[in-house]
DNA sequence: AAGAAAATCCGAAACGTTTAGGAATTTCTT
DNA sequence: AAGAAATTCCTAAACGTTTCGGATTTTCTT
């Protein structure tokens, strides 16, 4: 493997000159630069990023910390979509991405900060982290630049990108209200997710705006799990049979609710309208296809990366970005059946 | 950021001793080791992986080269699943993963080898690469250890992991034959994919084993695209209306075929049986759910990583791994309607 | 108690870059 | 043609580790 020294020797110049020639500095004559470049090509030289990073104290690498990279998490491709977005932006600005596997590092008792420090990433985007995750505190206290996905925290070195979950949830219930529904239940995720907190708030606001009373017992937690949501939906519908619509904090849970409805002999959307959240791939393929709040996870990833790089390269002092969402109406919602 | 020097100074020993203490060498007394560890903790020291890698000439990092990390590629989560598998294994053996974005590097004219050399990955797993991809030749010629997914090439530094695609395809058509189908069409991917070559071979063998004649004009290429497959299916069914079953080289294309069938007023599986390949998430959710050849992409990723690491650490000289597949029968296939 | 053996430690080089500061050479000015 | 200015190049240190070879200290042997 050719190094800068080899080139220097072959060209009869110092390593300094080689370095400066290859990096486009102005204090090297065109003639020698040509020669050096030629030799570098001949030796098929590629710079050692390690050595460079070591002295420059900058790796042009960002970490991607996701807790959802597990076999189960592969169902919705949310994680993958933001990864794709991050990857796309990083490709444009020539940053590399290193994947941190929190799961294993956790058992190895390596903290978030240690991970980042060891690998010398310039910054990190964090996704799928829970409210009570010990990592979260570390993030905020550490001085490693990072941007969070879906957790609205900002600071000197931390930014975030998210969607307006309360608005989204509000639109979802508004849609249901517009269809004539009066008793709307909700299957939420769990308390340790910021999005859940926001989505229920939106749910409540949506009801109140339409002068519907908010009944706490109509909302269940489904833990973002299909199975759990199915059980929750069954309970909900058995205890409150007048419920004609359910708003779910995720599409996956909406599928669970669908299954639960089927179990109870309820037809969607005739007897029960369902709206989900996320608009994952499955949602348009399933029958009936799912009405949902669509969020562009690719865009979120892309924005997260761009925000982080800005943070790193000291651009403008923006610290957060809200990406838009959209209600997409499909077959799982319909007019309320008037029970005459 | 504390370095080994800081620790040495604080402990009153040399950097050598600190290094050897921290790395568990035997030639340092327990007393000083304790002290050094204590100080390291106090200073919240974490080793600089860059410096270490530089001198050790080993990064404990593998590259992941996939061409499918794009917005469109997010539909099937195949890429993501192997990534998950790779990640899982790497987590266990404490390797990190860096994502290479081929797309951008291509336009930047950086070759595969350059990418790997620069970033100093110890090895690389490659996925979603096409037959005629210039990268492929590079891979084989370069001395960088790598394992290919779904491309059966092996050499001194290159291994692969795949499934037995010809057997899989054979089982698929056998299933259709068993259901009474006599005229079975196929929608293949494209010629630049090894899996396509194998799957059509399996298709042919499957037919011949049952003394059905192989009719070349019954197989169309769908380019692994849903849309394209839909068009192909329509052509196929219009030109050869006696076709009662279609075997598709991917689930995504099978969905296209479903849509095409619907366009022609054909009911699945009554008028047309369809079997796909891959068993992606969608397949079990769609109606009718899709009969398909299931391959465990997670396992493939996991195996690929483990094979690579073995290659790196000089374990046994295995160079390839075949992971098992399985026919999963769902609703999209049924007995042939005898046209009396 | 003296020499041998074992245990513990250290100095310095090496990995492949970048860069500050200055030296050598060329070109410009008058 | 001599000094100034600009151009081109180089020396050496630095980044944070690991490791070879040897030096020092302690413990064991008799």
XYZ file of C-alpha atoms (C1' of nucleotides) in Angstrom:
740
model
C 0.000 0.000 0.000
C 1.619 3.149 -1.217
C 1.997 6.009 1.188
C 2.773 9.624 0.844
C 6.376 8.819 1.607
C 6.694 6.510 -1.350
C 5.415 9.209 -3.593
C 7.786 11.719 -2.106
C 10.712 9.439 -2.688
C 9.712 8.676 -6.245
C 9.145 12.321 -7.032
C 12.228 13.528 -5.272
C 10.365 15.959 -3.070
C 9.385 16.111 0.571
C 6.259 14.621 2.017
C 5.039 18.097 2.755
C 5.040 18.943 -0.877
C 3.239 15.777 -1.769
C 0.594 16.447 0.806
C 0.117 20.008 -0.309
C 0.153 19.088 -3.943
C -2.489 16.443 -3.523
C -4.640 18.693 -1.416
C -4.582 21.517 -3.862
C -2.578 24.073 -2.014
C -1.307 26.981 -4.018
C 2.294 26.907 -2.969
C 3.354 24.133 -5.267
C 4.161 24.655 -8.900
C 1.969 23.175 -11.531
C 4.836 21.183 -12.881
C 5.586 19.321 -9.685
C 1.921 18.942 -8.917
C 1.421 17.201 -12.244
C 4.337 14.953 -11.597
C 3.183 14.067 -8.110
C -0.335 13.353 -9.235
C 0.992 11.125 -11.956
C 3.097 9.151 -9.554
C 0.226 8.896 -7.106
C -1.876 7.410 -9.859
C 0.822 5.027 -10.904
C 1.188 3.742 -7.397
C -2.598 3.707 -7.052
C -2.257 5.681 -3.904
C -5.167 6.301 -1.639
C -4.791 8.438 1.424
C -5.040 6.785 4.797
C -8.107 8.307 6.339
C -7.044 7.126 9.765
C -3.815 9.031 9.758
C -5.492 12.077 8.347
C -8.291 12.002 10.874
C -5.841 11.527 13.675
C -4.000 14.701 12.968
C -6.945 16.721 11.758
C -9.118 15.654 14.639
C -12.003 15.173 12.290
C -13.202 11.999 10.680
C -15.882 13.068 8.257
C -17.915 10.312 9.732
C -21.158 10.427 11.599
C -22.599 7.787 13.812
C -26.072 6.416 13.483
C -27.489 5.276 16.749
C -30.734 3.384 16.445
C -32.299 1.035 18.875
C -34.612 -0.405 16.264
C -32.111 -2.410 14.298
C -33.313 -5.758 15.426
C -35.059 -8.628 13.860
C -38.452 -7.545 15.108
C -37.939 -3.943 14.182
C -37.685 -4.888 10.569
C -41.396 -4.947 10.087
C -42.004 -1.355 9.552
C -39.282 0.125 7.494
C -39.252 3.364 9.382
C -35.761 2.879 10.653
C -34.557 1.941 7.237
C -36.156 4.922 5.600
C -34.489 7.427 7.827
C -31.261 5.536 7.353
C -31.754 5.921 3.647
C -32.284 9.632 4.000
C -29.252 10.031 6.188
C -27.229 8.001 3.755
C -28.342 10.082 0.839
C -27.334 13.370 2.361
C -24.081 12.015 3.685
C -23.263 10.750 0.250
C -23.661 14.213 -1.148
C -21.364 15.838 1.317
C -18.964 12.900 1.407
C -19.429 11.882 4.948
C -19.455 8.262 5.935
C -21.832 6.611 8.309
C -20.991 4.154 11.003
C -23.712 2.099 12.560
C -23.694 1.797 16.295
C -25.409 -1.206 17.701
C -26.778 -0.088 20.999
C -27.993 -3.497 21.965
C -24.646 -5.152 22.169
C -22.855 -2.132 23.466
C -25.355 -1.955 26.256
C -24.473 -5.370 27.477
C -20.841 -4.509 27.120
C -21.509 -1.569 29.348
C -20.161 0.905 26.919
C -21.825 4.220 27.164
C -23.010 6.279 24.284
C -20.268 8.762 24.813
C -17.610 6.119 24.897
C -18.859 4.688 21.640
C -18.679 8.032 19.946
C -15.362 9.001 21.419
C -13.676 5.752 20.568
C -14.819 5.740 17.021
C -14.193 9.430 16.772
C -17.338 10.245 14.917
C -17.810 13.927 14.334
C -21.427 13.770 15.309
C -24.328 11.398 15.600
C -27.963 11.117 14.700
C -30.078 9.263 17.154
C -33.306 7.526 16.479
C -35.772 5.327 18.250
C -34.533 6.201 21.681
C -36.971 6.183 24.544
C -37.690 8.884 27.049
C -36.204 6.975 29.904
C -33.254 5.621 28.023
C -30.069 6.330 29.954
C -28.500 7.307 26.687
C -30.750 10.322 26.455
C -29.268 12.105 29.417
C -25.817 11.314 28.231
C -26.567 12.822 24.886
C -27.610 16.080 26.336
C -24.742 16.311 28.727
C -22.093 15.189 26.333
C -20.523 17.724 24.070
C -20.813 15.518 21.023
C -22.907 17.178 18.357
C -26.009 15.211 17.664
C -29.467 15.493 16.284
C -32.387 13.570 17.610
C -35.179 12.156 15.575
C -38.613 12.715 17.042
C -37.445 14.004 20.381
C -37.733 17.746 20.725
C -34.687 18.596 22.724
C -32.211 21.193 21.718
C -29.126 22.674 23.175
C -25.777 23.943 22.261
C -24.698 20.823 20.488
C -28.003 19.038 20.080
C -30.735 19.616 17.578
C -33.710 17.618 16.452
C -35.970 16.946 13.558
C -39.517 15.830 13.967
C -42.988 16.218 12.640
C -45.796 18.121 14.274
C -47.401 15.177 15.970
C -50.088 17.116 17.751
C -51.202 18.681 14.499
C -51.111 15.310 12.807
C -53.197 13.664 15.469
C -55.598 16.568 15.370
C -56.086 16.140 11.662
C -56.694 12.468 12.136
C -59.506 12.985 14.609
C -60.843 15.885 12.595
C -61.148 13.548 9.658
C -63.087 11.112 11.806
C -65.298 13.822 13.208
C -65.996 15.051 9.714
C -67.227 11.577 8.894
C -69.737 11.850 11.671
C -68.022 9.904 14.405
C -68.860 10.928 17.928
C -67.098 8.359 20.043
C -63.513 7.992 18.996
C -61.101 5.767 20.831
C -57.369 5.823 20.685
C -54.647 3.216 20.842
C -51.515 4.992 21.891
C -47.922 3.702 22.005
C -46.419 3.975 25.438
C -45.568 6.717 27.855
C -41.875 6.603 27.221
C -42.230 7.890 23.705
C -42.426 11.579 23.033
C -44.512 11.013 19.975
C -47.089 9.261 22.090
C -47.345 12.197 24.415
C -47.817 14.536 21.528
C -50.241 12.381 19.643
C -52.550 11.996 22.567
C -52.434 15.694 23.125
C -53.453 16.204 19.527
C -56.178 13.658 19.994
C -57.524 15.555 22.953
C -57.315 18.908 21.259
C -58.999 17.480 18.218
C -61.894 16.282 20.295
C -62.239 19.484 22.242
C -62.164 21.604 19.169
C -65.270 19.751 18.095
C -66.893 19.930 21.481
C -66.579 16.235 22.048
C -65.679 15.224 25.544
C -62.404 13.503 26.153
C -62.921 10.226 27.909
C -59.732 8.892 29.357
C -60.960 5.334 29.393
C -61.249 5.315 25.641
C -57.512 5.397 25.210
C -55.386 2.298 25.614
C -51.715 1.726 25.240
C -50.620 -0.710 22.580
C -46.906 -0.388 23.063
C -46.438 0.120 19.332
C -46.964 -3.613 18.982
C -49.426 -5.181 16.637
C -50.350 -7.958 18.988
C -50.731 -5.744 21.987
C -52.818 -3.290 20.026
C -55.108 -6.075 18.940
C -55.769 -7.026 22.525
C -56.248 -3.413 23.503
C -58.717 -2.870 20.697
C -60.735 -5.871 21.735
C -60.945 -4.581 25.283
C -61.851 -1.140 24.105
C -64.570 -2.319 21.787
C -65.996 -4.739 24.295
C -66.099 -2.216 27.089
C -67.326 0.627 24.944
C -69.280 -0.884 22.081
C -70.511 2.478 20.912
C -67.059 3.349 19.741
C -67.209 3.739 15.984
C -63.695 4.944 15.274
C -60.207 4.386 16.587
C -57.161 6.512 16.082
C -53.887 4.616 16.369
C -50.492 6.046 17.140
C -48.892 3.785 14.533
C -49.883 1.888 11.437
C -48.642 -1.359 12.820
C -50.997 -0.995 15.755
C -53.755 -0.098 13.345
C -53.294 -3.491 11.745
C -53.682 -5.023 15.156
C -56.877 -3.088 15.638
C -58.142 -4.320 12.287
C -57.533 -7.841 13.362
C -59.230 -7.208 16.661
C -62.253 -5.766 14.905
C -62.436 -8.813 12.701
C -62.339 -11.027 15.746
C -65.349 -9.193 17.121
C -67.188 -9.489 13.837
C -66.916 -5.804 13.114
C -66.377 -4.710 9.589
C -63.973 -1.959 8.611
C -64.937 0.701 7.794
C -68.649 -0.031 8.016
C -68.723 -0.703 11.733
C -65.409 0.778 12.675
C -63.228 3.439 11.136
C -59.515 3.246 11.722
C -56.775 5.749 11.123
C -53.147 5.008 11.688
C -49.954 6.974 11.891
C -46.760 6.752 9.836
C -47.931 5.543 6.456
C -45.595 2.635 6.246
C -45.380 0.595 3.078
C -47.803 -2.019 4.231
C -50.573 0.492 4.710
C -51.442 0.886 1.084
C -51.316 -2.827 0.377
C -53.443 -4.106 3.174
C -57.190 -4.595 2.687
C -58.892 -2.406 3.468
C -56.063 0.001 2.863
C -55.295 2.199 5.784
C -56.140 5.835 6.241
C -53.192 7.342 8.032
C -51.050 10.319 8.790
C -48.136 10.135 6.470
C -44.732 11.275 7.526
C -41.804 11.274 5.229
C -39.197 9.366 7.162
C -36.756 9.594 4.320
C -37.022 13.349 4.483
C -36.621 13.244 8.220
C -33.417 11.299 7.884
C -32.196 13.577 5.165
C -32.936 16.641 7.243
C -31.374 15.126 10.315
C -28.153 14.535 8.469
C -28.124 17.980 6.970
C -28.857 19.589 10.310
C -26.038 17.660 11.897
C -23.536 18.548 9.238
C -24.489 22.180 9.562
C -23.971 21.893 13.257
C -20.561 20.401 12.619
C -19.363 22.784 10.019
C -20.609 25.725 11.947
C -23.158 27.042 9.550
C -26.282 28.784 10.621
C -27.422 28.295 14.167
C -30.565 26.358 13.332
C -31.208 23.651 15.829
C -34.410 22.043 14.704
C -36.461 21.193 11.711
C -40.096 20.241 11.417
C -40.960 18.201 8.400
C -44.465 18.207 7.083
C -47.017 15.480 7.446
C -50.154 14.716 5.539
C -53.440 12.946 6.019
C -53.848 10.277 3.403
C -57.343 8.961 3.148
C -57.828 5.376 2.109
C -60.397 2.695 2.722
C -60.265 2.131 6.441
C -62.332 5.159 7.297
C -65.902 5.827 6.305
C -69.036 7.621 7.376
C -70.437 6.640 10.665
C -73.219 4.138 10.453
C -76.195 5.784 12.109
C -77.621 3.151 14.379
C -81.341 3.620 13.770
C -10.186 14.384 26.029
C -7.875 12.353 28.134
C -5.146 10.386 26.449
C -2.880 7.641 27.504
C -0.224 10.235 28.216
C -2.381 12.016 30.733
C -2.915 8.782 32.541
C 0.782 8.005 32.474
C 1.610 11.357 33.957
C -1.012 11.087 36.656
C 0.056 7.585 37.557
C 3.740 8.298 37.392
C 4.441 5.550 34.914
C 5.279 5.375 31.253
C 2.780 5.266 28.445
C 3.953 1.772 27.677
C 2.841 0.595 31.042
C -0.488 2.295 30.751
C -1.097 0.682 27.422
C -0.129 -2.714 28.627
C -2.070 -2.339 31.831
C -5.225 -1.358 30.052
C -4.873 -4.115 27.525
C -4.431 -6.805 30.087
C -0.834 -7.778 29.552
C 0.757 -9.840 32.235
C 3.886 -7.868 32.763
C 2.354 -5.220 34.942
C 1.707 -5.693 38.623
C -1.813 -5.823 39.923
C -1.195 -2.856 42.103
C -0.239 -0.502 39.321
C -2.885 -1.924 37.050
C -5.510 -1.096 39.623
C -4.175 2.398 39.982
C -4.040 2.975 36.258
C -7.541 1.700 35.747
C -8.768 3.932 38.492
C -7.186 6.977 36.957
C -8.465 6.051 33.533
C -11.943 5.944 34.969
C -11.528 9.220 36.762
C -10.435 10.918 33.597
C -13.181 9.094 31.718
C -10.633 7.940 29.269
C -11.599 6.219 26.085
C -8.985 4.940 23.710
C -8.625 6.608 20.371
C -9.566 3.966 17.879
C -7.955 5.919 15.089
C -4.548 5.889 16.654
C -4.872 2.286 17.585
C -5.983 1.242 14.147
C -3.212 3.213 12.570
C -0.512 1.332 14.345
C -2.225 -2.017 14.441
C -3.236 -1.846 10.821
C -6.656 -3.164 11.707
C -9.813 -1.221 12.297
C -12.310 -3.772 13.523
C -14.652 -2.251 11.040
C -16.287 -3.768 8.044
C -17.816 -1.966 5.135
C -21.300 -2.562 3.880
C -21.632 -1.920 0.203
C -25.181 -1.968 -1.046
C -26.567 -0.457 -4.154
C -30.128 -0.687 -2.900
C -30.022 2.051 -0.305
C -32.181 4.423 -2.216
C -35.592 5.829 -1.830
C -37.137 3.318 -4.192
C -35.306 0.401 -2.699
C -37.077 0.938 0.565
C -40.150 -0.940 -0.498
C -38.989 -4.384 0.128
C -36.988 -4.488 3.244
C -34.589 -7.047 1.928
C -31.644 -4.733 2.117
C -32.578 -3.715 5.592
C -32.968 -7.262 6.787
C -29.526 -8.316 5.718
C -28.198 -5.141 7.231
C -29.884 -6.118 10.447
C -28.286 -9.531 10.330
C -24.886 -8.101 9.621
C -25.334 -5.639 12.409
C -26.333 -8.321 14.847
C -23.293 -10.446 14.251
C -20.954 -7.502 14.217
C -22.369 -6.397 17.519
C -21.492 -9.724 19.029
C -17.906 -9.680 17.908
C -17.533 -5.952 18.468
C -16.959 -4.916 14.945
C -18.394 -1.696 13.623
C -20.074 -1.208 10.312
C -19.558 1.631 7.928
C -22.023 2.219 5.177
C -20.651 2.923 1.768
C -22.877 4.812 -0.555
C -22.017 3.576 -3.960
C -24.252 5.999 -5.718
C -22.411 9.099 -4.734
C -19.016 7.530 -4.866
C -19.720 6.470 -8.369
C -20.258 9.979 -9.528
C -17.194 11.027 -7.651
C -15.319 8.387 -9.562
C -14.051 6.676 -6.515
C -13.591 3.042 -7.028
C -14.633 0.345 -4.665
C -11.072 -0.359 -3.756
C -10.321 3.257 -3.047
C -13.320 3.476 -0.769
C -12.199 0.505 1.234
C -8.581 1.499 1.351
C -9.270 5.035 2.427
C -11.598 4.076 5.180
C -9.370 1.187 6.083
C -12.125 -1.306 6.575
C -10.870 -4.758 7.326
C -13.328 -6.325 4.953
C -16.611 -5.713 3.240
C -19.897 -7.400 2.541
C -21.459 -6.590 -0.753
C -25.070 -6.810 -1.644
C -27.362 -5.939 -4.496
C -24.591 -5.688 -6.996
C -25.322 -6.566 -10.591
C -23.508 -8.935 -12.875
C -22.165 -6.211 -15.056
C -21.332 -3.797 -12.299
C -17.755 -2.591 -12.694
C -17.377 -3.019 -8.982
C -17.688 -6.745 -9.333
C -14.445 -7.202 -11.216
C -12.690 -4.920 -8.822
C -13.862 -6.987 -5.924
C -12.440 -10.139 -7.298
C -9.154 -8.624 -8.265
C -8.654 -6.593 -5.151
C -7.094 -8.249 -2.175
C -9.645 -6.868 0.220
C -11.504 -9.645 1.971
C -15.145 -9.599 1.104
C -18.214 -11.726 1.001
C -20.866 -11.378 -1.618
C -24.544 -11.807 -1.056
C -26.314 -13.840 -3.695
C -23.420 -13.969 -6.122
C -21.616 -17.284 -6.116
C -18.053 -16.247 -6.606
C -15.264 -17.339 -4.398
C -11.577 -16.911 -4.315
C -8.740 -16.423 -1.995
C -10.201 -13.400 -0.291
C -13.776 -13.589 -1.439
C -16.598 -15.741 -0.216
C -20.326 -15.646 -0.639
C -23.566 -16.547 0.999
C -26.687 -17.312 -0.925
C -29.687 -19.542 -1.077
C -30.221 -22.386 -3.476
C -32.252 -20.482 -5.996
C -32.626 -23.274 -8.469
C -33.992 -25.568 -5.799
C -36.304 -22.823 -4.599
C -37.671 -22.152 -8.044
C -38.071 -25.851 -8.603
C -40.145 -26.172 -5.475
C -42.276 -23.279 -6.553
C -43.193 -24.836 -9.867
C -43.565 -28.229 -8.259
C -46.136 -26.712 -5.965
C -47.988 -25.354 -8.962
C -47.759 -28.620 -10.828
C -49.073 -30.436 -7.798
C -52.085 -28.166 -7.927
C -52.764 -29.338 -11.433
C -51.335 -26.485 -13.446
C -50.068 -27.380 -16.879
C -49.152 -24.033 -18.372
C -47.026 -22.056 -16.020
C -45.555 -18.719 -16.972
C -42.709 -16.896 -15.332
C -41.866 -13.302 -14.677
C -38.148 -13.121 -14.165
C -36.006 -10.211 -12.983
C -33.330 -9.274 -15.464
C -30.324 -10.936 -16.989
C -27.798 -9.050 -14.946
C -28.826 -10.744 -11.732
C -27.407 -14.092 -10.812
C -30.523 -14.993 -8.924
C -32.526 -14.530 -12.085
C -30.309 -16.907 -13.978
C -30.666 -19.487 -11.279
C -34.357 -19.077 -10.803
C -35.159 -19.564 -14.423
C -32.984 -22.615 -14.464
C -34.943 -23.978 -11.538
C -38.140 -23.099 -13.344
C -37.034 -25.060 -16.372
C -35.865 -28.029 -14.350
C -39.101 -27.994 -12.433
C -41.082 -28.188 -15.623
C -38.964 -30.869 -17.170
C -39.070 -33.012 -14.118
C -42.812 -33.101 -14.591
C -42.603 -33.678 -18.306
C -43.998 -30.284 -19.113
C -42.404 -28.567 -22.016
C -40.515 -25.389 -21.451
C -41.862 -22.628 -23.636
C -39.505 -19.724 -23.836
C -42.221 -17.278 -24.757
C -43.957 -17.853 -21.464
C -41.212 -16.085 -19.549
C -40.981 -12.350 -19.423
C -38.602 -10.046 -17.662
C -40.065 -7.738 -15.080
C -36.847 -6.058 -13.999
C -37.747 -6.690 -10.349
C -40.181 -3.818 -10.671
C -43.786 -3.991 -9.689
C -44.960 -1.802 -12.524
C -42.923 -3.535 -15.152
C -44.071 -6.912 -13.935
C -47.666 -5.804 -14.170
C -47.213 -4.890 -17.808
C -45.371 -8.126 -18.471
C -48.109 -10.156 -16.856
C -50.758 -8.463 -18.941
C -48.850 -9.254 -22.120
C -48.276 -12.802 -21.020
C -51.885 -13.420 -20.139
C -53.201 -11.772 -23.257
C -50.887 -13.656 -25.565
C -51.257 -16.968 -23.784
C -54.669 -16.966 -22.153
C -54.380 -20.604 -21.200
C -51.750 -19.756 -18.633
C -53.183 -20.622 -15.241
C -50.173 -19.975 -13.050
C -47.259 -17.596 -12.898
C -44.057 -17.942 -10.991
C -42.385 -14.634 -10.162
C -38.753 -14.065 -9.330
C -39.715 -11.631 -6.574
C -42.672 -10.872 -4.363
C -42.784 -7.297 -5.497
C -43.229 -8.446 -9.051
C -45.861 -10.889 -7.878
C -47.866 -7.939 -6.617
C -47.564 -6.418 -10.036
C -48.837 -9.634 -11.542
C -51.766 -9.600 -9.134
C -52.637 -6.156 -10.264
C -52.309 -7.164 -13.894
C -54.586 -10.117 -13.339
C -57.162 -7.876 -11.751
C -56.977 -5.566 -14.729
C -57.812 -8.470 -16.954
C -60.671 -9.518 -14.768
C -58.923 -12.628 -13.574
C -59.371 -13.698 -10.022
C -56.524 -14.954 -7.863
C -56.245 -17.835 -7.204
C -59.389 -19.030 -8.986
C -58.288 -18.052 -12.465
C -54.614 -17.541 -11.841
C -52.237 -18.918 -9.261
C -49.246 -16.830 -8.344
C -46.125 -17.668 -6.421
C -43.484 -15.143 -5.556
C -39.966 -15.213 -4.229
C -38.455 -13.640 -1.110
C -41.320 -13.618 1.358
C -41.087 -9.954 2.165
C -43.230 -8.473 4.885
C -45.924 -7.316 2.591
C -46.592 -10.801 1.312
C -48.504 -11.997 4.303
C -50.561 -8.823 4.583
C -51.718 -8.474 1.045
C -55.030 -9.984 -0.075
C -54.912 -12.626 -1.222
C -51.778 -13.338 0.741
C -48.900 -14.507 -1.354
C -47.541 -17.990 -1.704
C -43.819 -17.586 -1.988
C -40.367 -18.988 -1.491
C -39.168 -17.626 1.783
C -35.549 -16.790 2.311
C -34.243 -15.574 5.561
C -32.421 -12.397 4.638
C -31.582 -11.712 8.229
C -29.846 -15.048 8.397
C -28.078 -14.317 5.160
C -26.754 -11.072 6.539
C -25.760 -12.740 9.755
C -23.953 -15.491 7.921
C -22.274 -13.057 5.596
C -20.862 -11.148 8.516
C -19.717 -14.262 10.271
C -18.106 -15.615 7.137
C -16.279 -12.372 6.615
C -15.008 -12.189 10.138
C -13.779 -15.738 9.882
C -12.024 -14.801 6.704
C -10.426 -11.887 8.508
C -9.366 -13.637 11.617
C -8.058 -16.584 9.708
C -10.305 -19.254 11.028
C -11.399 -22.173 8.958
C -11.069 -21.901 5.219
C -14.784 -21.920 4.477
C -15.631 -19.635 1.639
C -19.353 -19.992 1.185
C -22.572 -20.649 2.976
C -25.931 -21.674 1.638
C -28.837 -20.711 3.809
C -32.044 -22.635 3.589
C -35.234 -21.538 1.923
C -38.770 -22.658 2.310
C -41.978 -22.741 0.357
C -44.689 -20.977 2.278
C -48.132 -21.626 0.969
C -50.718 -18.927 1.312
C -53.793 -17.842 -0.556
C -52.490 -16.855 -3.957
C -52.217 -20.404 -5.220
C -55.015 -22.875 -5.686
C -56.084 -25.846 -7.714
C -56.326 -25.350 -11.390
C -59.831 -24.628 -12.580
C -60.632 -27.358 -15.054
C -62.145 -25.570 -18.017
C -65.040 -27.909 -18.878
C 24.834 -13.010 50.818
C 25.776 -13.435 46.068
C 24.272 -14.777 41.870
C 20.277 -16.345 38.961
C 15.708 -16.000 37.716
C 11.496 -13.726 37.514
C 8.697 -9.768 37.636
C 7.965 -5.206 36.454
C 8.774 -1.287 34.053
C 10.565 2.062 30.415
C 12.664 4.529 26.030
C 12.040 5.067 21.535
C 10.431 3.964 17.130
C 6.661 3.282 14.251
C 1.940 3.929 11.847
C 0.662 7.948 7.712
C -0.824 12.144 7.674
C -1.035 17.692 8.265
C 0.947 22.122 9.138
C 3.604 26.003 11.276
C 7.483 28.335 10.368
C 11.165 29.138 7.794
C 14.660 28.447 3.921
C 15.830 28.558 -0.772
C 14.954 30.002 -5.214
C 12.982 32.780 -8.721
C 10.910 37.029 -10.397
C 10.021 41.774 -10.042
C 11.237 46.556 -9.159
C 13.966 50.639 -9.794
C 22.534 44.883 -10.562
C 20.986 44.973 -5.938
C 17.403 44.677 -2.970
C 12.396 43.481 -2.385
C 8.763 40.540 -3.200
C 6.831 36.463 -4.575
C 7.063 31.721 -5.462
C 8.253 27.156 -4.275
C 9.883 23.949 -1.334
C 11.465 21.669 3.167
C 12.409 20.442 8.296
C 10.381 18.946 12.164
C 6.754 18.404 15.298
C 2.379 16.667 16.224
C -1.850 13.417 16.510
C -2.506 8.817 20.209
C -1.556 4.499 20.165
C 1.330 -0.269 20.211
C 5.444 -2.909 20.713
C 10.390 -4.362 20.535
C 14.240 -4.697 23.082
C 16.272 -3.847 26.996
C 16.783 -1.911 31.835
C 15.666 -2.010 36.492
C 13.889 -3.990 40.519
C 12.318 -7.777 43.233
C 12.294 -12.589 44.560
C 14.260 -17.006 44.641
C 18.020 -20.304 45.100
C 21.894 -22.327 47.427
